[in-house]
Every structure is written in structure tokens, then in C-alpha cells.
Amino acid sequence: MGIGTNSPASVLHKEGNTNGYNTAPLIYFGSTSTANAAVRDWAIGPADSDYGNFHIFQGASTGAAAVGTAQIAFTIDSNKNVGIRTSIPSS
């Protein structure tokens, strides 16, 4: 299935412009639960001005948006360096 592409390269292929969060090919996991204050929304994908990076994003609180620079929980940069709680991992 292709989302944003007419020629999917795999079973699920999502394509978009990584220049901005609103156009990037992110997968968003939202929760409507209010059962616990620790409930968070999550997102994964490539989106930022440091081209080539891949992120896992976490919302700051229940119901808060999970996408944005402040929400980056994990990064793999274009050099395959890994960072936790940073968008700029070092080697």
C-alpha cells in the first residue's frame, strides 16, 4: 500500500517531504486514554532541518502533540550515530 506514492517499494510505503513536520512521512500513534497521567502520544519518522535523521518522538503530557524538536526522544542521524533525548547525537 502506498501513501503519498504511486509506486510502493514495500508492503507499506509512506512518502512525503521531510522539510517540515506537517509534510513528513511520519507515523503517529495517538491515544485518547485519560486513565493515567503517564499516557503519551508517539510518532516515528524522518522530519527536521538536519536532513537524513530519523526520530522517535514522545508527547510531553497526556494529549500533547508528539511531533516537534522538543519532543525528540531518540535520533539516528545520517552518519548512523544514535542519540537519546537529543536531536544531535555525537559519534
The first five atom37 places (N, CA, C, CB, O) and aatype in JSON, in Angstrom:
{
  "aatype": [12, 7, 9, 7, 16, 2, 15, 14, 0, 15, 19, 10, 8, 11, 6, 7, 2, 16, 2, 7, 18, 2, 16, 0, 14, 10, 9, 18, 13, 7, 15, 16, 15, 16, 0, 2, 0, 0, 19, 1, 3, 17, 0, 9, 7, 14, 0, 3, 15, 3, 18, 7, 2, 13, 8, 9, 13, 5, 7, 0, 15, 16, 7, 0, 0, 0, 19, 7, 16, 0, 5, 9, 0, 13, 16, 9, 3, 15, 2, 11, 2, 19, 7, 9, 1, 16, 15, 9, 14, 15, 15],
  "atom_mask": [
    [1, 1, 1, 1, 1],
    [1, 1, 1, 0, 1],
    [1, 1, 1, 1, 1],
    [1, 1, 1, 0, 1],
    [1, 1, 1, 1, 1],
    [1, 1, 1, 1, 1],
    [1, 1, 1, 1, 1],
    [1, 1, 1, 1, 1],
    [1, 1, 1, 1, 1],
    [1, 1, 1, 1, 1],
    [1, 1, 1, 1, 1],
    [1, 1, 1, 1, 1],
    [1, 1, 1, 1, 1],
    [1, 1, 1, 1, 1],
    [1, 1, 1, 1, 1],
    [1, 1, 1, 0, 1],
    [1, 1, 1, 1, 1],
    [1, 1, 1, 1, 1],
    [1, 1, 1, 1, 1],
    [1, 1, 1, 0, 1],
    [1, 1, 1, 1, 1],
    [1, 1, 1, 1, 1],
    [1, 1, 1, 1, 1],
    [1, 1, 1, 1, 1],
    [1, 1, 1, 1, 1],
    [1, 1, 1, 1, 1],
    [1, 1, 1, 1, 1],
    [1, 1, 1, 1, 1],
    [1, 1, 1, 1, 1],
    [1, 1, 1, 0, 1],
    [1, 1, 1, 1, 1],
    [1, 1, 1, 1, 1],
    [1, 1, 1, 1, 1],
    [1, 1, 1, 1, 1],
    [1, 1, 1, 1, 1],
    [1, 1, 1, 1, 1],
    [1, 1, 1, 1, 1],
    [1, 1, 1, 1, 1],
    [1, 1, 1, 1, 1],
    [1, 1, 1, 1, 1],
    [1, 1, 1, 1, 1],
    [1, 1, 1, 1, 1],
    [1, 1, 1, 1, 1],
    [1, 1, 1, 1, 1],
    [1, 1, 1, 0, 1],
    [1, 1, 1, 1, 1],
    [1, 1, 1, 1, 1],
    [1, 1, 1, 1, 1],
    [1, 1, 1, 1, 1],
    [1, 1, 1, 1, 1],
    [1, 1, 1, 1, 1],
    [1, 1, 1, 0, 1],
    [1, 1, 1, 1, 1],
    [1, 1, 1, 1, 1],
    [1, 1, 1, 1, 1],
    [1, 1, 1, 1, 1],
    [1, 1, 1, 1, 1],
    [1, 1, 1, 1, 1],
    [1, 1, 1, 0, 1],
    [1, 1, 1, 1, 1],
    [1, 1, 1, 1, 1],
    [1, 1, 1, 1, 1],
    [1, 1, 1, 0, 1],
    [1, 1, 1, 1, 1],
    [1, 1, 1, 1, 1],
    [1, 1, 1, 1, 1],
    [1, 1, 1, 1, 1],
    [1, 1, 1, 0, 1],
    [1, 1, 1, 1, 1],
    [1, 1, 1, 1, 1],
    [1, 1, 1, 1, 1],
    [1, 1, 1, 1, 1],
    [1, 1, 1, 1, 1],
    [1, 1, 1, 1, 1],
    [1, 1, 1, 1, 1],
    [1, 1, 1, 1, 1],
    [1, 1, 1, 1, 1],
    [1, 1, 1, 1, 1],
    [1, 1, 1, 1, 1],
    [1, 1, 1, 1, 1],
    [1, 1, 1, 1, 1],
    [1, 1, 1, 1, 1],
    [1, 1, 1, 0, 1],
    [1, 1, 1, 1, 1],
    [1, 1, 1, 1, 1],
    [1, 1, 1, 1, 1],
    [1, 1, 1, 1, 1],
    [1, 1, 1, 1, 1],
    [1, 1, 1, 1, 1],
    [1, 1, 1, 1, 1],
    [1, 1, 1, 1, 1]
  ],
  "atom_positions": [
    [[0.85, -1.15, 0.0], [0.0, 0.0, 0.0], [0.91, 1.23, 0.0], [-0.97, -0.01, 1.22], [1.82, 1.34, 0.82]],
    [[0.67, 2.14, -0.89], [1.44, 3.36, -0.97], [0.66, 4.55, -0.43], [0.0, 0.0, 0.0], [-0.5, 4.74, -0.78]],
    [[1.29, 5.33, 0.43], [0.71, 6.56, 0.95], [1.63, 7.68, 0.49], [0.55, 6.54, 2.53], [2.77, 7.77, 0.94]],
    [[1.16, 8.52, -0.38], [1.97, 9.6, -0.92], [2.83, 9.16, -2.09], [0.0, 0.0, 0.0], [3.67, 9.93, -2.57]],
    [[2.64, 7.92, -2.57], [3.4, 7.4, -3.71], [2.52, 6.48, -4.53], [4.68, 6.66, -3.23], [1.66, 5.79, -3.99]],
    [[2.74, 6.46, -5.83], [2.03, 5.54, -6.71], [2.82, 4.27, -6.98], [1.7, 6.22, -8.02], [2.32, 3.34, -7.61]],
    [[4.07, 4.24, -6.5], [4.96, 3.09, -6.74], [5.55, 2.61, -5.42], [6.09, 3.45, -7.73], [6.73, 2.86, -5.17]],
    [[4.77, 1.94, -4.56], [5.3, 1.49, -3.27], [6.46, 0.53, -3.43], [4.19, 0.83, -2.46], [6.45, -0.34, -4.31]],
    [[7.48, 0.69, -2.58], [8.66, -0.17, -2.6], [8.56, -1.33, -1.62], [9.91, 0.65, -2.3], [9.44, -2.18, -1.57]],
    [[7.49, -1.37, -0.82], [7.29, -2.44, 0.15], [5.79, -2.55, 0.44], [8.09, -2.18, 1.46], [4.98, -1.84, -0.16]],
    [[5.44, -3.46, 1.36], [4.03, -3.67, 1.7], [3.4, -2.36, 2.19], [3.9, -4.77, 2.76], [2.26, -2.06, 1.83]],
    [[4.12, -1.61, 3.01], [3.67, -0.29, 3.44], [4.76, 0.71, 3.13], [3.31, -0.28, 4.96], [5.88, 0.59, 3.64]],
    [[4.46, 1.66, 2.31], [5.43, 2.67, 1.88], [4.78, 4.03, 2.04], [5.9, 2.44, 0.38], [3.8, 4.34, 1.36]],
    [[5.33, 4.85, 2.95], [4.81, 6.2, 3.18], [5.85, 7.19, 2.72], [4.45, 6.44, 4.68], [7.01, 7.1, 3.13]],
    [[5.47, 8.12, 1.88], [6.41, 9.08, 1.32], [5.91, 10.49, 1.56], [6.61, 8.82, -0.17], [4.71, 10.74, 1.53]],
    [[6.84, 11.42, 1.78], [6.47, 12.81, 1.98], [7.7, 13.7, 2.0], [0.0, 0.0, 0.0], [8.82, 13.21, 1.9]],
    [[7.48, 14.98, 2.13], [8.54, 15.98, 2.15], [9.05, 16.13, 3.58], [8.05, 17.34, 1.58], [8.29, 16.54, 4.45]],
    [[10.32, 15.82, 3.83], [10.88, 15.85, 5.18], [11.31, 17.24, 5.62], [12.04, 14.92, 5.28], [11.92, 17.38, 6.69]],
    [[11.02, 18.27, 4.84], [11.4, 19.64, 5.22], [10.56, 20.18, 6.37], [11.27, 20.56, 4.04], [10.98, 21.14, 7.02]],
    [[9.41, 19.6, 6.63], [8.55, 20.09, 7.71], [7.77, 18.97, 8.35], [0.0, 0.0, 0.0], [7.49, 17.95, 7.72]],
    [[7.42, 19.15, 9.62], [6.7, 18.11, 10.34], [5.33, 17.83, 9.73], [6.54, 18.5, 11.8], [4.86, 16.69, 9.77]],
    [[4.68, 18.84, 9.17], [3.33, 18.64, 8.63], [3.32, 17.93, 7.28], [2.64, 19.97, 8.5], [2.26, 17.5, 6.83]],
    [[4.46, 17.8, 6.61], [4.52, 17.12, 5.31], [5.38, 15.86, 5.34], [5.04, 18.06, 4.25], [5.43, 15.13, 4.36]],
    [[6.06, 15.61, 6.43], [6.98, 14.46, 6.54], [6.22, 13.14, 6.61], [7.88, 14.61, 7.77], [5.08, 13.1, 7.07]],
    [[6.85, 12.06, 6.16], [6.2, 10.75, 6.2], [6.3, 10.11, 7.59], [6.83, 9.82, 5.16], [6.96, 9.08, 7.77]],
    [[5.63, 10.72, 8.55], [5.65, 10.22, 9.93], [4.5, 9.25, 10.16], [5.56, 11.38, 10.92], [3.47, 9.31, 9.5]],
    [[4.71, 8.36, 11.1], [3.63, 7.51, 11.6], [3.35, 7.99, 13.02], [4.01, 5.96, 11.56], [4.25, 8.03, 13.86]],
    [[2.1, 8.34, 13.28], [1.7, 8.93, 14.56], [0.84, 7.93, 15.33], [0.93, 10.26, 14.33], [-0.1, 7.35, 14.78]],
    [[1.17, 7.74, 16.59], [0.41, 6.85, 17.46], [-0.24, 7.72, 18.53], [1.33, 5.74, 18.1], [0.42, 8.11, 19.49]],
    [[-1.52, 8.01, 18.39], [-2.22, 8.86, 19.32], [-3.1, 8.05, 20.26], [0.0, 0.0, 0.0], [-3.63, 7.01, 19.88]],
    [[-3.25, 8.53, 21.47], [-4.09, 7.87, 22.46], [-5.17, 8.82, 22.94], [-3.24, 7.37, 23.64], [-4.92, 10.01, 23.16]],
    [[-6.36, 8.3, 23.1], [-7.45, 9.09, 23.68], [-7.67, 8.73, 25.14], [-8.74, 8.87, 22.89], [-8.6, 9.24, 25.77]],
    [[-6.82, 7.87, 25.68], [-6.96, 7.43, 27.07], [-6.63, 8.55, 28.05], [-6.06, 6.22, 27.33], [-5.69, 9.32, 27.84]],
    [[-7.4, 8.62, 29.09], [-7.12, 9.54, 30.2], [-7.0, 8.75, 31.5], [-8.23, 10.62, 30.32], [-7.13, 9.3, 32.59]],
    [[-6.74, 7.44, 31.38], [-6.69, 6.55, 32.53], [-5.51, 6.84, 33.45], [-6.64, 5.12, 32.07], [-5.54, 6.52, 34.63]],
    [[-4.44, 7.45, 32.89], [-3.24, 7.66, 33.68], [-2.52, 8.89, 33.13], [-2.31, 6.41, 33.67], [-2.52, 9.11, 31.92]],
    [[-1.91, 9.68, 34.0], [-1.2, 10.88, 33.57], [0.05, 10.57, 32.75], [-0.82, 11.72, 34.77], [0.61, 11.46, 32.11]],
    [[0.51, 9.31, 32.77], [1.72, 8.93, 32.02], [1.43, 8.58, 30.56], [2.38, 7.75, 32.7], [2.37, 8.32, 29.81]],
    [[0.16, 8.56, 30.14], [-0.19, 8.24, 28.76], [0.4, 9.31, 27.84], [-1.74, 8.15, 28.58], [0.27, 10.51, 28.1]],
    [[1.05, 8.86, 26.76], [1.69, 9.78, 25.81], [1.33, 9.39, 24.39], [3.21, 9.78, 26.0], [1.04, 8.23, 24.1]],
    [[1.36, 10.38, 23.48], [1.31, 10.12, 22.05], [2.76, 9.96, 21.58], [0.57, 11.28, 21.27], [3.67, 10.56, 22.13]],
    [[2.96, 9.13, 20.54], [4.28, 8.87, 19.98], [4.23, 9.03, 18.47], [4.77, 7.45, 20.37], [3.16, 8.92, 17.86]],
    [[5.36, 9.28, 17.86], [5.48, 9.34, 16.41], [6.88, 8.87, 16.02], [5.21, 10.79, 15.87], [7.83, 8.98, 16.8]],
    [[7.01, 8.34, 14.81], [8.32, 7.93, 14.29], [8.45, 8.41, 12.85], [8.51, 6.38, 14.39], [7.47, 8.5, 12.11]],
    [[9.68, 8.71, 12.47], [9.93, 9.06, 11.08], [11.01, 10.11, 10.9], [0.0, 0.0, 0.0], [11.56, 10.63, 11.87]],
    [[11.32, 10.41, 9.63], [12.33, 11.42, 9.31], [11.68, 12.78, 9.14], [13.1, 11.02, 8.02], [10.85, 12.96, 8.25]],
    [[12.04, 13.74, 9.98], [11.48, 15.08, 9.82], [12.27, 16.08, 10.64], [10.0, 15.11, 10.25], [12.21, 16.05, 11.87]],
    [[13.01, 16.93, 10.0], [13.66, 18.06, 10.65], [14.54, 18.79, 9.64], [14.5, 17.6, 11.86], [14.56, 18.44, 8.46]],
    [[15.26, 19.79, 10.11], [16.13, 20.55, 9.22], [17.52, 19.93, 9.12], [16.24, 21.98, 9.7], [18.33, 20.37, 8.3]],
    [[17.83, 18.91, 9.94], [19.09, 18.17, 9.83], [18.83, 16.96, 8.95], [19.64, 17.74, 11.25], [18.57, 15.86, 9.44]],
    [[18.88, 17.18, 7.66], [18.45, 16.19, 6.67], [19.14, 14.84, 6.86], [18.72, 16.7, 5.27], [20.34, 14.76, 7.12]],
    [[18.35, 13.77, 6.73], [18.86, 12.41, 6.84], [18.67, 11.78, 8.2], [0.0, 0.0, 0.0], [19.01, 10.62, 8.39]],
    [[18.13, 12.53, 9.18], [17.92, 11.98, 10.51], [16.58, 11.26, 10.61], [17.99, 13.09, 11.55], [15.63, 11.57, 9.88]],
    [[16.52, 10.29, 11.52], [15.3, 9.54, 11.81], [15.03, 9.68, 13.3], [15.43, 8.03, 11.39], [15.95, 9.55, 14.11]],
    [[13.77, 9.93, 13.67], [13.45, 10.21, 15.07], [12.31, 9.34, 15.6], [13.09, 11.66, 15.23], [11.47, 8.85, 14.85]],
    [[12.32, 9.17, 16.91], [11.16, 8.71, 17.67], [10.79, 9.9, 18.55], [11.47, 7.38, 18.54], [11.61, 10.42, 19.31]],
    [[9.53, 10.34, 18.44], [9.04, 11.49, 19.18], [8.09, 11.04, 20.28], [8.34, 12.49, 18.23], [7.39, 10.04, 20.13]],
    [[8.06, 11.79, 21.41], [7.14, 11.5, 22.51], [6.47, 12.79, 22.96], [7.88, 10.83, 23.7], [7.13, 13.8, 23.18]],
    [[5.15, 12.76, 23.09], [4.42, 13.91, 23.6], [4.82, 14.22, 25.03], [0.0, 0.0, 0.0], [5.16, 13.31, 25.79]],
    [[4.8, 15.48, 25.42], [5.25, 15.91, 26.75], [4.27, 15.54, 27.86], [5.47, 17.4, 26.75], [4.67, 15.4, 29.01]],
    [[2.99, 15.39, 27.51], [1.99, 15.06, 28.51], [0.79, 14.43, 27.81], [1.56, 16.32, 29.32], [0.73, 14.39, 26.58]],
    [[-0.15, 13.93, 28.58], [-1.34, 13.32, 28.02], [-2.04, 14.29, 27.08], [-2.3, 12.86, 29.13], [-2.39, 15.41, 27.48]],
    [[-2.25, 13.87, 25.83], [-2.93, 14.7, 24.85], [-2.05, 15.72, 24.14], [0.0, 0.0, 0.0], [-2.52, 16.37, 23.2]],
    [[-0.79, 15.86, 24.55], [0.11, 16.83, 23.9], [0.64, 16.26, 22.6], [1.28, 17.2, 24.84], [0.87, 15.05, 22.49]],
    [[0.85, 17.12, 21.62], [1.39, 16.69, 20.32], [2.75, 16.04, 20.51], [1.5, 17.89, 19.36], [3.56, 16.47, 21.33]],
    [[2.99, 14.98, 19.72], [4.24, 14.23, 19.85], [5.28, 14.66, 18.83], [3.97, 12.77, 19.69], [6.39, 14.12, 18.85]],
    [[4.98, 15.6, 17.97], [5.91, 15.94, 16.9], [6.47, 17.35, 17.08], [5.22, 15.82, 15.54], [5.72, 18.31, 17.26]],
    [[7.79, 17.45, 17.02], [8.48, 18.73, 17.14], [9.86, 18.52, 17.73], [0.0, 0.0, 0.0], [10.14, 17.46, 18.28]],
    [[10.7, 19.5, 17.61], [12.08, 19.38, 18.1], [12.14, 19.05, 19.58], [12.84, 20.66, 17.82], [12.95, 18.23, 20.0]],
    [[11.29, 19.68, 20.39], [11.31, 19.45, 21.83], [10.81, 18.06, 22.2], [10.46, 20.49, 22.53], [11.05, 17.6, 23.32]],
    [[10.12, 17.37, 21.3], [9.55, 16.07, 21.58], [10.45, 14.91, 21.13], [8.21, 15.95, 20.92], [10.06, 13.75, 21.25]],
    [[11.64, 15.2, 20.63], [12.53, 14.13, 20.15], [13.05, 13.32, 21.34], [13.72, 14.72, 19.32], [13.69, 13.86, 22.23]],
    [[12.76, 12.02, 21.33], [13.21, 11.13, 22.39], [14.42, 10.3, 21.95], [12.07, 10.21, 22.82], [15.22, 9.87, 22.78]],
    [[14.54, 10.09, 20.65], [15.58, 9.18, 20.12], [15.88, 9.6, 18.69], [15.12, 7.67, 20.18], [14.96, 9.89, 17.92]],
    [[17.16, 9.65, 18.32], [17.57, 10.05, 16.98], [18.63, 9.1, 16.44], [18.1, 11.49, 16.98], [19.54, 8.69, 17.16]],
    [[18.49, 8.76, 15.17], [19.58, 8.14, 14.41], [19.91, 9.16, 13.33], [19.18, 6.7, 13.8], [19.07, 9.46, 12.48]],
    [[21.16, 9.69, 13.34], [21.49, 10.71, 12.35], [21.98, 10.08, 11.05], [22.54, 11.66, 12.91], [22.1, 8.86, 10.94]],
    [[22.26, 10.92, 10.08], [22.64, 10.44, 8.75], [23.97, 9.7, 8.74], [22.71, 11.59, 7.78], [24.29, 9.01, 7.77]],
    [[24.76, 9.83, 9.82], [26.02, 9.08, 9.95], [25.85, 7.83, 10.8], [27.1, 9.97, 10.56], [26.84, 7.18, 11.16]],
    [[24.6, 7.49, 11.12], [24.23, 6.32, 11.93], [24.62, 6.45, 13.4], [24.87, 5.08, 11.35], [24.71, 5.45, 14.11]],
    [[24.87, 7.68, 13.87], [25.07, 7.92, 15.28], [23.71, 7.92, 15.97], [25.83, 9.25, 15.53], [22.72, 8.38, 15.4]],
    [[23.67, 7.41, 17.19], [22.4, 7.3, 17.93], [22.44, 8.26, 19.11], [22.16, 5.84, 18.42], [23.43, 8.34, 19.83]],
    [[21.34, 8.97, 19.3], [21.21, 9.87, 20.44], [19.92, 9.67, 21.16], [0.0, 0.0, 0.0], [18.87, 9.51, 20.54]],
    [[19.97, 9.66, 22.48], [18.77, 9.54, 23.29], [18.52, 10.88, 23.96], [18.9, 8.4, 24.35], [19.41, 11.43, 24.6]],
    [[17.31, 11.42, 23.8], [16.91, 12.74, 24.28], [17.71, 13.87, 23.64], [17.05, 12.8, 25.78], [17.92, 14.91, 24.26]],
    [[18.15, 13.66, 22.41], [18.85, 14.72, 21.68], [18.57, 14.57, 20.19], [20.38, 14.69, 21.96], [18.37, 13.46, 19.71]],
    [[18.56, 15.68, 19.48], [18.39, 15.62, 18.03], [19.73, 15.67, 17.32], [17.51, 16.76, 17.53], [19.8, 15.56, 16.1]],
    [[20.83, 15.82, 18.09], [22.17, 15.91, 17.5], [23.1, 14.93, 18.23], [22.73, 17.37, 17.57], [23.86, 15.34, 19.11]],
    [[23.04, 13.64, 17.88], [23.94, 12.69, 18.53], [25.39, 12.89, 18.09], [23.5, 11.25, 18.24], [25.65, 13.29, 16.95]],
    [[26.32, 12.61, 18.97], [27.73, 12.69, 18.59], [28.27, 11.28, 18.34], [28.56, 13.41, 19.71], [27.66, 10.29, 18.73]],
    [[29.38, 11.22, 17.7], [29.95, 9.91, 17.35], [30.56, 9.21, 18.54], [30.99, 10.05, 16.27], [31.07, 8.1, 18.4]]
  ]
}
